[in-house]
PDB file of C-alpha atoms and ligand atoms in Angstrom:
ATOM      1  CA  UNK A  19       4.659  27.048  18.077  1.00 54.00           C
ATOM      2  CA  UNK A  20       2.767  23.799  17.097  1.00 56.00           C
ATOM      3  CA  UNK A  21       2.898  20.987  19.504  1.00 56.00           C
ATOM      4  CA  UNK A  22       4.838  18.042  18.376  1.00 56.00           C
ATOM      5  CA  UNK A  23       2.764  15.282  17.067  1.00 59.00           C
ATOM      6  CA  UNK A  24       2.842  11.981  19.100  1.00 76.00           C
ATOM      7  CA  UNK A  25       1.942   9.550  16.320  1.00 93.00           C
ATOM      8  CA  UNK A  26       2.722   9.502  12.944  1.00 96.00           C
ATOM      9  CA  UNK A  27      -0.467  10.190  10.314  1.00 98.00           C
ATOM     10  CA  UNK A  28      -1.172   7.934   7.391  1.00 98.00           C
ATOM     11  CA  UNK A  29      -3.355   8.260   4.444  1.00 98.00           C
ATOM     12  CA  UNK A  30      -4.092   4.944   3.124  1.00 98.00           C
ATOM     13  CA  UNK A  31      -5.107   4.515  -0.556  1.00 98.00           C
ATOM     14  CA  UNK A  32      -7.116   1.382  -2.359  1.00 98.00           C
ATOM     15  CA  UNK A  33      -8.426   0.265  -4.662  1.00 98.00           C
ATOM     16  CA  UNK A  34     -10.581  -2.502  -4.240  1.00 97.00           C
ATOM     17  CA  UNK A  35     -10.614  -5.809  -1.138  1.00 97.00           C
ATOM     18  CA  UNK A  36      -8.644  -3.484   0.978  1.00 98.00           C
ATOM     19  CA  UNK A  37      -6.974  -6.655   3.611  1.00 98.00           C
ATOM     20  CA  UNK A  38      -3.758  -4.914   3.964  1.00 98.00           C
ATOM     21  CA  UNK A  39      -5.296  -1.775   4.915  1.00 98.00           C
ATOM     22  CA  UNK A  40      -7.566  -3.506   7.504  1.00 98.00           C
ATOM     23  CA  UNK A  41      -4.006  -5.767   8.459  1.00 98.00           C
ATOM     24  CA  UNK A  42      -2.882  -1.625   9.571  1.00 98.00           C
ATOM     25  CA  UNK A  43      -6.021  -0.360  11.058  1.00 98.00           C
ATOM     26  CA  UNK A  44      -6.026  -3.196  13.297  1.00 98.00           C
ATOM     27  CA  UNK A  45      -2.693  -3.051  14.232  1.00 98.00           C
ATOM     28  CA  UNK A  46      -3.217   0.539  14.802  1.00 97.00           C
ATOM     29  CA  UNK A  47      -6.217  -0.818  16.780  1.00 96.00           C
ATOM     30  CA  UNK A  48      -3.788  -2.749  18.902  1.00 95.00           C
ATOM     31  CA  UNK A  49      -0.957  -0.783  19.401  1.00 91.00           C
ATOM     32  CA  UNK A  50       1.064  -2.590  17.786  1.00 94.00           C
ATOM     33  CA  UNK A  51       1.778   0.431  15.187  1.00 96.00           C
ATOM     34  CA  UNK A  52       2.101   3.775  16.604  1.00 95.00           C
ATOM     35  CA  UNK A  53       0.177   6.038  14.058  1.00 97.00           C
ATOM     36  CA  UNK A  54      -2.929   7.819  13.513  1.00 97.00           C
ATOM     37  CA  UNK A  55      -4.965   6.356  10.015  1.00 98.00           C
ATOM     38  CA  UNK A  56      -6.292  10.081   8.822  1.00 98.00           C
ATOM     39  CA  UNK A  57      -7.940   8.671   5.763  1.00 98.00           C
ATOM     40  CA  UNK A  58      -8.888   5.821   3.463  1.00 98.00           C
ATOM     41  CA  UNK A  59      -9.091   6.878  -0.263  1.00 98.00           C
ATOM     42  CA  UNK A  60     -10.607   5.153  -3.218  1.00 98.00           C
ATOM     43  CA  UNK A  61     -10.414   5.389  -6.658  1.00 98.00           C
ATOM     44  CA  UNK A  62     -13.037   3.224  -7.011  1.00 98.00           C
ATOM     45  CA  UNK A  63     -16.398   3.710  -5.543  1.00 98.00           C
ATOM     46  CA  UNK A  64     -17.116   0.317  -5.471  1.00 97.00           C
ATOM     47  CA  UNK A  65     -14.111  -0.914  -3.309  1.00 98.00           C
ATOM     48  CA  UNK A  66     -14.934  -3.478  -0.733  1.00 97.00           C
ATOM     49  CA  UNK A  67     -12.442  -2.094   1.705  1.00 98.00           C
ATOM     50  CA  UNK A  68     -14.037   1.484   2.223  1.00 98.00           C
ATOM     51  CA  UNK A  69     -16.940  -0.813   4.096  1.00 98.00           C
ATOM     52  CA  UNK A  70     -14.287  -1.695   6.539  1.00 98.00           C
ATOM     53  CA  UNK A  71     -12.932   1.891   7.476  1.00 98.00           C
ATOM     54  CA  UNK A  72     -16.413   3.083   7.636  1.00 98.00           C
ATOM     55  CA  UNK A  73     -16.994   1.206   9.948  1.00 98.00           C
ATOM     56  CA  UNK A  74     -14.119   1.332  11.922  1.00 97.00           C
ATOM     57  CA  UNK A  75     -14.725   5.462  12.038  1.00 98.00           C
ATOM     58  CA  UNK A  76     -12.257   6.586   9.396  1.00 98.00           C
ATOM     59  CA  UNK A  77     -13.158   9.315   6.732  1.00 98.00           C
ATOM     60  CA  UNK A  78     -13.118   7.963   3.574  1.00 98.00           C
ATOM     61  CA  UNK A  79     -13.206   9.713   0.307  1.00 98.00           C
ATOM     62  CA  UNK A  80     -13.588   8.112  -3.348  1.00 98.00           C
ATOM     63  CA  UNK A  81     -12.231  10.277  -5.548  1.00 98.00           C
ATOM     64  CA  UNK A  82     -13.351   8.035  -9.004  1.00 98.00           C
ATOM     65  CA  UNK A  83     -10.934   7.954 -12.037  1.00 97.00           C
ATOM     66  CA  UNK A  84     -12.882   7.912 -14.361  1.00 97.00           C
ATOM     67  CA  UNK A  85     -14.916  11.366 -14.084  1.00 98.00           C
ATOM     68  CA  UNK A  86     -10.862  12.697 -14.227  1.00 98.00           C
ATOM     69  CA  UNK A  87     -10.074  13.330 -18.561  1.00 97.00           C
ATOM     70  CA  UNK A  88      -5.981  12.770 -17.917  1.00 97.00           C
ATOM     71  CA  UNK A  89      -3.949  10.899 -15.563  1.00 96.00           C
ATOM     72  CA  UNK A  90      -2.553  14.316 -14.319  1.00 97.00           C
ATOM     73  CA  UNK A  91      -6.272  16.103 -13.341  1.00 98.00           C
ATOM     74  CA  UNK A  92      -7.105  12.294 -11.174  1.00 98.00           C
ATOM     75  CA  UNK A  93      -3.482  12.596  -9.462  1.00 98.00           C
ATOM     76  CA  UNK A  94      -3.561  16.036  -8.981  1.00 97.00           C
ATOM     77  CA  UNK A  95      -6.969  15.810  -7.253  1.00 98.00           C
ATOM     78  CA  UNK A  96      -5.918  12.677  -5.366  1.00 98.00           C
ATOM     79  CA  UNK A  97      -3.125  14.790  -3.727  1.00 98.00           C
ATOM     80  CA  UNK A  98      -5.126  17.828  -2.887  1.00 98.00           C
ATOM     81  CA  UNK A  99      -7.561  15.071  -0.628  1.00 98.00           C
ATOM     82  CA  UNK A 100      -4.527  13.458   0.802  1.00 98.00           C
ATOM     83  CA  UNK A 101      -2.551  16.659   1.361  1.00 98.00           C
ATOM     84  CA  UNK A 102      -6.180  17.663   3.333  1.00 98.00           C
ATOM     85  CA  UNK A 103      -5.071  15.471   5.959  1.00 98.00           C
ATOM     86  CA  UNK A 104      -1.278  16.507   6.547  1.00 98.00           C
ATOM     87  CA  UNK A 105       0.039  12.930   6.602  1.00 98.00           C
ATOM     88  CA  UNK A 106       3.428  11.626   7.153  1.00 97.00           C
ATOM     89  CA  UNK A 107       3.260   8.567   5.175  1.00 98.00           C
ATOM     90  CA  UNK A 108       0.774   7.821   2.145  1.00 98.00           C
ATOM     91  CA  UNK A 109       0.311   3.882   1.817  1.00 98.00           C
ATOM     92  CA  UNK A 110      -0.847   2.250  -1.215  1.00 98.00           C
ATOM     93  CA  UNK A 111      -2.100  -0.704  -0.459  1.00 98.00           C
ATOM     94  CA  UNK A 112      -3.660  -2.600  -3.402  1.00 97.00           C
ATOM     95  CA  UNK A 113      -4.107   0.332  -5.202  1.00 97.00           C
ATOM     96  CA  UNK A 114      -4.048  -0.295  -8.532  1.00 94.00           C
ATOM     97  CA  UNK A 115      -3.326   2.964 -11.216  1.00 94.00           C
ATOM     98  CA  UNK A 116      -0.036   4.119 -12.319  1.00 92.00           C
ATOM     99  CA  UNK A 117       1.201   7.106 -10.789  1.00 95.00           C
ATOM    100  CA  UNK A 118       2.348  10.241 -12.222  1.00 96.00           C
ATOM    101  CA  UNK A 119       6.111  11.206 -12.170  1.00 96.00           C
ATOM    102  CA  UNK A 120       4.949  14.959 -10.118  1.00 97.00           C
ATOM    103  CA  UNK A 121       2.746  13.058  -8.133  1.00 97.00           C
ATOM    104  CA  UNK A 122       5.596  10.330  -6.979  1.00 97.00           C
ATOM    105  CA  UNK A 123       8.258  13.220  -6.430  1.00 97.00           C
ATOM    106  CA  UNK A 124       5.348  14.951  -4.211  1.00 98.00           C
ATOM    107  CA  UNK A 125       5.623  12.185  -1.984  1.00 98.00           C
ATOM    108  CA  UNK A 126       9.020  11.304  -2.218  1.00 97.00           C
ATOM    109  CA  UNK A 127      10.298   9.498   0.908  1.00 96.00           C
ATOM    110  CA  UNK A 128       6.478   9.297   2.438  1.00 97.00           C
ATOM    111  CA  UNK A 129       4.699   6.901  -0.445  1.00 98.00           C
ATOM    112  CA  UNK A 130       5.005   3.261   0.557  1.00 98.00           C
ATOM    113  CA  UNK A 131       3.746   0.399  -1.711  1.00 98.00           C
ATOM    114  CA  UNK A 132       3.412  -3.560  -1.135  1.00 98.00           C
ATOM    115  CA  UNK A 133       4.070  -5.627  -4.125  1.00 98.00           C
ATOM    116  CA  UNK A 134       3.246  -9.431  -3.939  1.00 98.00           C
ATOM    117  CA  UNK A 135       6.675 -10.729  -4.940  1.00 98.00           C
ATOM    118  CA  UNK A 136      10.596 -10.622  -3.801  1.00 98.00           C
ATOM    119  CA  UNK A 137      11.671  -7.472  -5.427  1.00 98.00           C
ATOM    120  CA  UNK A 138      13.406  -7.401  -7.668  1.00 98.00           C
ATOM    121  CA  UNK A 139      11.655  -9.885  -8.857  1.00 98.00           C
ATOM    122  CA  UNK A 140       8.551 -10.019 -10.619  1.00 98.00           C
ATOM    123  CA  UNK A 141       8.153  -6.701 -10.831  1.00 97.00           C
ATOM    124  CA  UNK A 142       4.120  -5.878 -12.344  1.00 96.00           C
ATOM    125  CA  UNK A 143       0.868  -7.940 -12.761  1.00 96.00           C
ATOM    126  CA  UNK A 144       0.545 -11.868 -12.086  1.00 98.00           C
ATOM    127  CA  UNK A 145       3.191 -12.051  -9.750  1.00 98.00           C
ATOM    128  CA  UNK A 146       2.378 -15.806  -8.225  1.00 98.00           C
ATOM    129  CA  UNK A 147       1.892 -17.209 -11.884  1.00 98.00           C
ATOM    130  CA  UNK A 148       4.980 -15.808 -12.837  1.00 98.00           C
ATOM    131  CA  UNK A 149       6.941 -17.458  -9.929  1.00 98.00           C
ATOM    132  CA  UNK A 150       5.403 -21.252 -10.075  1.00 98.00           C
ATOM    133  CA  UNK A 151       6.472 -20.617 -13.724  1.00 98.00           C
ATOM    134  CA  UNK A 152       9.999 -19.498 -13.234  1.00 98.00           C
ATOM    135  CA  UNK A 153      10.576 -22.699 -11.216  1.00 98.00           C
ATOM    136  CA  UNK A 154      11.219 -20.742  -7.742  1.00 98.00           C
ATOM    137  CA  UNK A 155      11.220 -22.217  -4.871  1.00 98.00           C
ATOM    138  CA  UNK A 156      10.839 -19.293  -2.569  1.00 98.00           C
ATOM    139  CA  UNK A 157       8.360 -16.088  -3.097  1.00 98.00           C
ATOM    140  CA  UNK A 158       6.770 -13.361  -1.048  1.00 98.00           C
ATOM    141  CA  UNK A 159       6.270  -9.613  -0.581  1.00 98.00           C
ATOM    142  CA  UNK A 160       8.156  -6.744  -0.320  1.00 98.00           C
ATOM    143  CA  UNK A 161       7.214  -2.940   1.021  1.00 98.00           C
ATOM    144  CA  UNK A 162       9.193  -0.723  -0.472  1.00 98.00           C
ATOM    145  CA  UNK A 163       9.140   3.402  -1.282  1.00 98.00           C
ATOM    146  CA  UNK A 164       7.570   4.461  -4.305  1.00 97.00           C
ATOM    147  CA  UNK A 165       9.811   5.577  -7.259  1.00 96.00           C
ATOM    148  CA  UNK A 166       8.876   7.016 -11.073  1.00 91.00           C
ATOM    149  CA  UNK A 167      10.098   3.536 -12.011  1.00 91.00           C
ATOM    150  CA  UNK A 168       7.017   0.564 -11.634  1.00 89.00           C
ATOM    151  CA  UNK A 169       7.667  -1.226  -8.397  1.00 91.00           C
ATOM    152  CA  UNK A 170      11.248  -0.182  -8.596  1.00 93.00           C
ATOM    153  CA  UNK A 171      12.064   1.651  -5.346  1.00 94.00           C
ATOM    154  CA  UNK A 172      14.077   1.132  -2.024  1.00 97.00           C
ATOM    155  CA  UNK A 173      13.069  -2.105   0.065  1.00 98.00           C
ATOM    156  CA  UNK A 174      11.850  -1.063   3.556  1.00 98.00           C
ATOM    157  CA  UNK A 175      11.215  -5.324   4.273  1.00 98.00           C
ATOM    158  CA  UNK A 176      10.238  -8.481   2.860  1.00 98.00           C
ATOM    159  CA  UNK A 177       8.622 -11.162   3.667  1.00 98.00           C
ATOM    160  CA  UNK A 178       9.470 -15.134   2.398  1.00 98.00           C
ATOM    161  CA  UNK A 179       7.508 -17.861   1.958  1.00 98.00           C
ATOM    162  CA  UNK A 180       7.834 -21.314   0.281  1.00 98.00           C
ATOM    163  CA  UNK A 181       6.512 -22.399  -3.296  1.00 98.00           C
ATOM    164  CA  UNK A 182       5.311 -25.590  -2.586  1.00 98.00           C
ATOM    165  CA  UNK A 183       5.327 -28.608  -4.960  1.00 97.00           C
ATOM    166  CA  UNK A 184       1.344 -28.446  -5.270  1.00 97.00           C
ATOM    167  CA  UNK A 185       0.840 -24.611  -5.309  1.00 98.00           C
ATOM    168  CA  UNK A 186      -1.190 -22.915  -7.904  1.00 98.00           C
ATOM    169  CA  UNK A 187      -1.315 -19.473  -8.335  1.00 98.00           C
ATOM    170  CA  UNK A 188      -4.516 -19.298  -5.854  1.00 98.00           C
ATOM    171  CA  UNK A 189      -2.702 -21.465  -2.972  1.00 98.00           C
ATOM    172  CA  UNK A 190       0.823 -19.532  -3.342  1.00 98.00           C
ATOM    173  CA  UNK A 191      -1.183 -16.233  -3.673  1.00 98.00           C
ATOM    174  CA  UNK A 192      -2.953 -16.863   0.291  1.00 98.00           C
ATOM    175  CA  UNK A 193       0.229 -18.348   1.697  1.00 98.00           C
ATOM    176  CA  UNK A 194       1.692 -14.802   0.683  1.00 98.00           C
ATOM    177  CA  UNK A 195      -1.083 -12.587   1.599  1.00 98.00           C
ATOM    178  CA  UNK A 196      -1.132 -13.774   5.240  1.00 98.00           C
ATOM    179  CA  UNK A 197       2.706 -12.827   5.121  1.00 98.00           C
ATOM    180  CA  UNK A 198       1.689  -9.375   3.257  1.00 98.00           C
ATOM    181  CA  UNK A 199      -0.789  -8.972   6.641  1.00 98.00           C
ATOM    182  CA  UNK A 200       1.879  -9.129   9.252  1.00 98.00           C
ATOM    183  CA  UNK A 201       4.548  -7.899   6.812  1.00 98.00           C
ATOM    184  CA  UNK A 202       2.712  -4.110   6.185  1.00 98.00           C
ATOM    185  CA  UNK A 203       2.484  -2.978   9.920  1.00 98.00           C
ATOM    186  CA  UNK A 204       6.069  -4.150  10.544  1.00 98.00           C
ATOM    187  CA  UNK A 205       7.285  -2.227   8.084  1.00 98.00           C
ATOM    188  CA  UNK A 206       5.687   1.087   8.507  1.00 98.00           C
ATOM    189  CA  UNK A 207       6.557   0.437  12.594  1.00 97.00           C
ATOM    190  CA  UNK A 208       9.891   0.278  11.253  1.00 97.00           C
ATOM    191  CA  UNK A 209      10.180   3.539   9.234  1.00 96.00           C
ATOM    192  CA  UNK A 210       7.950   4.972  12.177  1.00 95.00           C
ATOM    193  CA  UNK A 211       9.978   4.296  14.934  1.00 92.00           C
ATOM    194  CA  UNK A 212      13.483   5.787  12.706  1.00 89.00           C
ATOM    195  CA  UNK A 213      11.597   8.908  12.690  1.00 79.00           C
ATOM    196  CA  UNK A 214      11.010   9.388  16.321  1.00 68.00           C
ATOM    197  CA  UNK A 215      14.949   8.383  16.959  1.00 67.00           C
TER     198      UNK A 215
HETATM  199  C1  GRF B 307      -2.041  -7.478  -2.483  1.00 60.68           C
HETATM  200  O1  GRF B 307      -1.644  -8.749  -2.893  1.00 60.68           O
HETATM  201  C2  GRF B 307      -0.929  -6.483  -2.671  1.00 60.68           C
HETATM  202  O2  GRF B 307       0.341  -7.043  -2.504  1.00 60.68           O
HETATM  203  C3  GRF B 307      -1.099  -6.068  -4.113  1.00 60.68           C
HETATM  204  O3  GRF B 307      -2.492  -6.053  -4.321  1.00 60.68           O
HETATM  205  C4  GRF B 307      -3.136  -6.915  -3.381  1.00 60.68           C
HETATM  206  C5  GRF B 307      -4.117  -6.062  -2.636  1.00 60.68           C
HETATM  207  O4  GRF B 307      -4.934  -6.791  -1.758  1.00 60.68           O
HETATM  208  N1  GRF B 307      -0.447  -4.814  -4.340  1.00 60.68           N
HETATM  209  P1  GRF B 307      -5.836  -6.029  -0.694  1.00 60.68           P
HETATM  210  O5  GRF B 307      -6.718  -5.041  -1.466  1.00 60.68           O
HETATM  211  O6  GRF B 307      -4.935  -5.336   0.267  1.00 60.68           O
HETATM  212  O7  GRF B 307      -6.652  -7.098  -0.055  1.00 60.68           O
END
């Protein structure tokens, strides 16, 4: 019989600046969120954020889309690495292709995303642009499951902050991104601590 496992694993996946996934390895640092990070992933060798796990003593793989000829070869390689490390949760944090349908269902219940707006609003690109435009008055983030549909799936929290009268995309953009920070490791604490109920 295998032992039960005391902290939940997570395979985190970027793309590029990689802050939320440092906002989680430092929680995880803290003990403030009770999980193991098994991996940092790239699809981009040129990420900034794989400097930061490096460093902090996480394996990190790149696995580069653009040596991969369909959408399907890059995601099924993507989920051989990440199923290489078992994990409970797979965490896309800025990561920044479109995911196959299989690859989605793979994952279903386990593949967490962070999307820079109040879903369901604003769904896609240019999300702080979008809001100063609409007139709102009130924007944030949202983490949420991953569905086939683009930034469509179950809310797991949000976090709100206000559109000031002076905000450009750039101000509203950092007033949201420190939210995103705290927001991330409360939300994966959240699904964590359901599963050891
Ligand atoms: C964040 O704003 C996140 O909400 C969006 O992409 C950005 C990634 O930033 N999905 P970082 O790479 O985590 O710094």
């Amino acid at each position: 019989m295998t032992e039960p496992r005391s902290k939940a694993r997570l395979v985190i996946l970027i793309s590029g600046r990689g802050s939320n996934m440092r906002s989680i390895v430092e929680a995880a640092s803290k003990n403030e969120l009770a999980v193991d990070i098994a991996a940092v992933i790239s699809n981009r060798p040129d990420a900034a954020g794989l400097e930061f796990a490096q460093q902090a003593g996480i394996n990190t793989e790149v696995i580069d889309h653009k040596q991969f000829d369909s959408r399907e070869r890059f995601d099924s390689a993507m989920a051989e690495a990440i199923d290489a490390y078992q994990p409970d949760f797979v965490i896309l944090a800025g990561f920044m292709r479109i995911l196959t349908a299989d690859f989605v269902e793979h994952y279903s219940g386990r593949l967490l995303n962070i999307h820079p707006s109040l879903l369901p609003k604003f769904k896609g690109l240019h999300t702080h642009e979008r809001a100063i435009e609409a007139g709102e008055t009130e924007h944030g983030a949202s983490v949420h499951f991953v569905t086939a549909e683009l930034d469509d799936g179950p809310v797991i929290l949000q976090a709100r902050v206000p559109v000031l009268p002076d905000d450009d995309a750039d101000t509203l953009a950092a007033r949201v991104l420190e939210q995103e920070h705290l927001l991330y490791p409360a939300a994966i604490q959240k699904l964590v601590s359901q599963q050891t109920e």
